[in-house]
Tab-separated table of C-alpha atoms in Angstrom:
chain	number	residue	atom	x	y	z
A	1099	UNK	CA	14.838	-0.508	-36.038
A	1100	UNK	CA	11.053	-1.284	-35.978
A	1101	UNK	CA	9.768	-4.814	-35.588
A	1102	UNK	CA	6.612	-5.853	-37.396
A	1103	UNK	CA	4.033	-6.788	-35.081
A	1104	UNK	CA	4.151	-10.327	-36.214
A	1105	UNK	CA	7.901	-10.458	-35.315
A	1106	UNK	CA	7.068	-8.526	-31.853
A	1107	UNK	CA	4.463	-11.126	-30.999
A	1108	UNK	CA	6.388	-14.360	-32.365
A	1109	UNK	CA	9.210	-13.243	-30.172
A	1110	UNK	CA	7.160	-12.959	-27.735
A	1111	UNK	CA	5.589	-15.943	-27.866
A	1112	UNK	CA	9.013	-17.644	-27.740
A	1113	UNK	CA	9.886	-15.858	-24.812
A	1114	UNK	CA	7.046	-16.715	-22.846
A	1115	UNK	CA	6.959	-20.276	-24.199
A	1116	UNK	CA	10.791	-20.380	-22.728
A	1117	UNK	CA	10.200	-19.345	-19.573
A	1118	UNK	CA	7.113	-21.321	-19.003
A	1119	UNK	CA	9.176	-24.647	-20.376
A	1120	UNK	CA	12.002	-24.005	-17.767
A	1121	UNK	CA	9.255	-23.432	-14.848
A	1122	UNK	CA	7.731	-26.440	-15.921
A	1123	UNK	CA	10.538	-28.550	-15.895
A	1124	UNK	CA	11.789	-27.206	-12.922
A	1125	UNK	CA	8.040	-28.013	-11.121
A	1126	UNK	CA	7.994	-31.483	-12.636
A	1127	UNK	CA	11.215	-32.233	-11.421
A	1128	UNK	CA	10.659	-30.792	-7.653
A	1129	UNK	CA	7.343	-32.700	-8.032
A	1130	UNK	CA	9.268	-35.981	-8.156
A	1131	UNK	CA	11.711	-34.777	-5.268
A	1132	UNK	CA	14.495	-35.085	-7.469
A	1133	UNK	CA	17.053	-32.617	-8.314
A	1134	UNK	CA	16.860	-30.121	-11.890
A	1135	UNK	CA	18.106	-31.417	-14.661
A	1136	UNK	CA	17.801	-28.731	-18.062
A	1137	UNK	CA	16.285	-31.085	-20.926
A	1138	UNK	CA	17.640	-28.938	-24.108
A	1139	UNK	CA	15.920	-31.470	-26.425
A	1140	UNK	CA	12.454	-30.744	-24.083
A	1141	UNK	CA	13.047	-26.727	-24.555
A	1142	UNK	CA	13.949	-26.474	-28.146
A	1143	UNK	CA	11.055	-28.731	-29.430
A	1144	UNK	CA	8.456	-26.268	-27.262
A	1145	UNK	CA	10.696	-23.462	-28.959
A	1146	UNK	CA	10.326	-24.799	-32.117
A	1147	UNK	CA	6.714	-25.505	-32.075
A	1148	UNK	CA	5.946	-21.792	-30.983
A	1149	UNK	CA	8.083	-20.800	-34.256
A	1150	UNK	CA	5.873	-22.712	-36.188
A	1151	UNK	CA	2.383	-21.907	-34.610
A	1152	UNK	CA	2.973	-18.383	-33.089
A	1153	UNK	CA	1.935	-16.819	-37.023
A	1154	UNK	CA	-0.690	-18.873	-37.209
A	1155	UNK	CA	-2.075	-17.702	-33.611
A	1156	UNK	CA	-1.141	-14.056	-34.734
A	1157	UNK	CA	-3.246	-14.548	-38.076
A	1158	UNK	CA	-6.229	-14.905	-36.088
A	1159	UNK	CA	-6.246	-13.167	-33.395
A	1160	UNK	CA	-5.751	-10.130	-35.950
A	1161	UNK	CA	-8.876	-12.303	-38.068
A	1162	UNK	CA	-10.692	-11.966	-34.588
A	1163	UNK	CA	-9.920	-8.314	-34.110
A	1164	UNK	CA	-11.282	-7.469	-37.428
A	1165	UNK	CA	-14.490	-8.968	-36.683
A	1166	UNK	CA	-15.025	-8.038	-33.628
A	1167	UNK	CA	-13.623	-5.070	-32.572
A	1168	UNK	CA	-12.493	-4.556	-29.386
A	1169	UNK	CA	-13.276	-0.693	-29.511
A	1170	UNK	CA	-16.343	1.456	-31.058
A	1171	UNK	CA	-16.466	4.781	-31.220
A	1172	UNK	CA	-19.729	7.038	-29.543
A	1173	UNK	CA	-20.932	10.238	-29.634
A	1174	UNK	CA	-20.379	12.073	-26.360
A	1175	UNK	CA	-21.320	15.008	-24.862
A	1176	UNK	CA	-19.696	17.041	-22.286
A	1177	UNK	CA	-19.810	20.532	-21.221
A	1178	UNK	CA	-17.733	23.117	-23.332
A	1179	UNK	CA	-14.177	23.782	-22.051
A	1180	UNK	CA	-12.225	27.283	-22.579
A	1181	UNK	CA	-10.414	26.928	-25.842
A	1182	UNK	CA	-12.948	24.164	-26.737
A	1183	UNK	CA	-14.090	27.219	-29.644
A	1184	UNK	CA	-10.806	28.078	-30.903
A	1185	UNK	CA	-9.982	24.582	-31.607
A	1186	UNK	CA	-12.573	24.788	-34.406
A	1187	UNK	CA	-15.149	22.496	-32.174
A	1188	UNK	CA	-18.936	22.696	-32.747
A	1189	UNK	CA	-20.777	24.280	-29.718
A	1190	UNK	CA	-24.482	23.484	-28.871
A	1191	UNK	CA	-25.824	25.661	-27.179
A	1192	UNK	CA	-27.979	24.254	-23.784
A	1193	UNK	CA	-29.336	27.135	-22.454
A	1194	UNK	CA	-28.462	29.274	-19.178
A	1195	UNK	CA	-25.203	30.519	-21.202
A	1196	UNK	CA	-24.054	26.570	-20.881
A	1197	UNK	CA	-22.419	25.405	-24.177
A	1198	UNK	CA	-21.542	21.529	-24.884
A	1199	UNK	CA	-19.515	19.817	-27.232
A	1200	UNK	CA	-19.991	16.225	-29.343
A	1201	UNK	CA	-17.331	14.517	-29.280
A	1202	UNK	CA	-16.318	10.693	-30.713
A	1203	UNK	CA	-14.814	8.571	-28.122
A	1204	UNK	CA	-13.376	5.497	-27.693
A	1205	UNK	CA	-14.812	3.074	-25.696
A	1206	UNK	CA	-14.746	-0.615	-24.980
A	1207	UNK	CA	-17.070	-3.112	-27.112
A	1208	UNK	CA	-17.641	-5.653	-24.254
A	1209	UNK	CA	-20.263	-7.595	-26.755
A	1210	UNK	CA	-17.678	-8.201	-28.821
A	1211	UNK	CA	-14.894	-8.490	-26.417
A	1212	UNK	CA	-17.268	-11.483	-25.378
A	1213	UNK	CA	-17.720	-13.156	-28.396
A	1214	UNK	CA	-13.882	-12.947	-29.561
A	1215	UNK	CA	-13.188	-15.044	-26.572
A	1216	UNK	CA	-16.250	-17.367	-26.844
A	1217	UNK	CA	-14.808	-18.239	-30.220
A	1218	UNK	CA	-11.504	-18.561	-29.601
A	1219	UNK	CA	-12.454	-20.642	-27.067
A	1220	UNK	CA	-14.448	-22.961	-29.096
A	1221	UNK	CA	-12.333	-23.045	-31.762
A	1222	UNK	CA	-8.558	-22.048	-32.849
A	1223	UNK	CA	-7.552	-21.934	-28.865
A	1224	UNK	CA	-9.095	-24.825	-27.931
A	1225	UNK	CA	-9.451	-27.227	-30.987
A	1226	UNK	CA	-6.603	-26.228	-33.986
A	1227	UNK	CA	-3.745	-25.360	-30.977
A	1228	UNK	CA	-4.346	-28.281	-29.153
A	1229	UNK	CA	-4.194	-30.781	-32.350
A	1230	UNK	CA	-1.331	-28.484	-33.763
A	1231	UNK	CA	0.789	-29.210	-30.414
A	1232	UNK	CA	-0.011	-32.711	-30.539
A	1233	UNK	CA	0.884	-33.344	-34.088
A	1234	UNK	CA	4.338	-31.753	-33.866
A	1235	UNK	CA	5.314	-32.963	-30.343
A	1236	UNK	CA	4.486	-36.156	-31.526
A	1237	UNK	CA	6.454	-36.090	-35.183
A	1238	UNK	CA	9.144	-34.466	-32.966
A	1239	UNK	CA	8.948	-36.983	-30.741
A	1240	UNK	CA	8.974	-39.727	-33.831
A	1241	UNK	CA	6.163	-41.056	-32.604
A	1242	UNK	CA	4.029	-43.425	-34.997
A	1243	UNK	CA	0.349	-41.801	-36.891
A	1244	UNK	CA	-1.255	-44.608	-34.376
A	1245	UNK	CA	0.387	-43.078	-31.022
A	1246	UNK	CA	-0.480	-39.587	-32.098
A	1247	UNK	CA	-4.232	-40.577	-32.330
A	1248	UNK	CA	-3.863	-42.294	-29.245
A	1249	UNK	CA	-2.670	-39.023	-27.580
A	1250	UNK	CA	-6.108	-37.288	-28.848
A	1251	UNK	CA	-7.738	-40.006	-27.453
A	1252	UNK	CA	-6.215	-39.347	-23.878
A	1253	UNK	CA	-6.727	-36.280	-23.835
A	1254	UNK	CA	-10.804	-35.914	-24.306
């Protein structure tokens, strides 16, 4: 059976959000020289926030895909191979019995490699993540509209 590649990437967000919650709480609590204690109620409100903004994050980094492509295709030339003929390719013909072929290849589109990540950065990863996480930690948390304000306030 075939996941979607929403469901791939939610479950792996989960997993990765996991293991990084278990690390953490293992750091904090070898930080404070005192022994590992597993907070379930710590782990499954990470869990559940991932559940509830890993299709969000998937919606646009697919949005940011479409607009700026990671890949472009190019014309390319490069000398004629044996077989190259058969396979129904056009030759050119460069002189000094030397034939080429144009071909369309894949390449990298650093330009817009670079401006995916500029705006991810100055937007959904920095701004709409970090207010989603604060939001539901805090309702999770029961924390009052006033102390989740104040926790966007401590953090800027």
């Amino acid at each position: 059976m075939k996941l979607p590649p929403i469901a791939i990437a939610c479950l792996s967000a989960l997993a990765i959000d996991s293991c990084s919650n278990v690390i953490a709480q293992w750091l904090k609590a070898w930080n404070e020289s005192r022994p590992f204690v597993f907070d379930r109620v710590l782990f499954f409100q990470f869990a559940f926030m991932v559940v509830l903004t890993a299709p969000i994050n998937f919606h646009w980094q697919c949005w940011l895909e479409r607009t700026f492509p990671g890949w472009k295709t190019v014309k390319w030339d490069r000398h004629a191979a044996a077989g190259d003929e058969e396979k129904g390719l056009t030759l050119k013909d460069d002189g000094d019995d030397k034939k080429s072929v144009k071909e369309d290849v894949r390449v990298r589109d650093w330009w817009n490699i670079f401006r995916k990540w500029f705006t991810d950065c100055i937007t959904m990863g920095a701004l709409l993540n970090q207010s989603m996480f604060l939001i539901l930690m805090g309702i999770m948390k029961h924390k009052t509209a006033a102390l989740i304000v104040q926790d966007f306030r401590n953090v800027s």
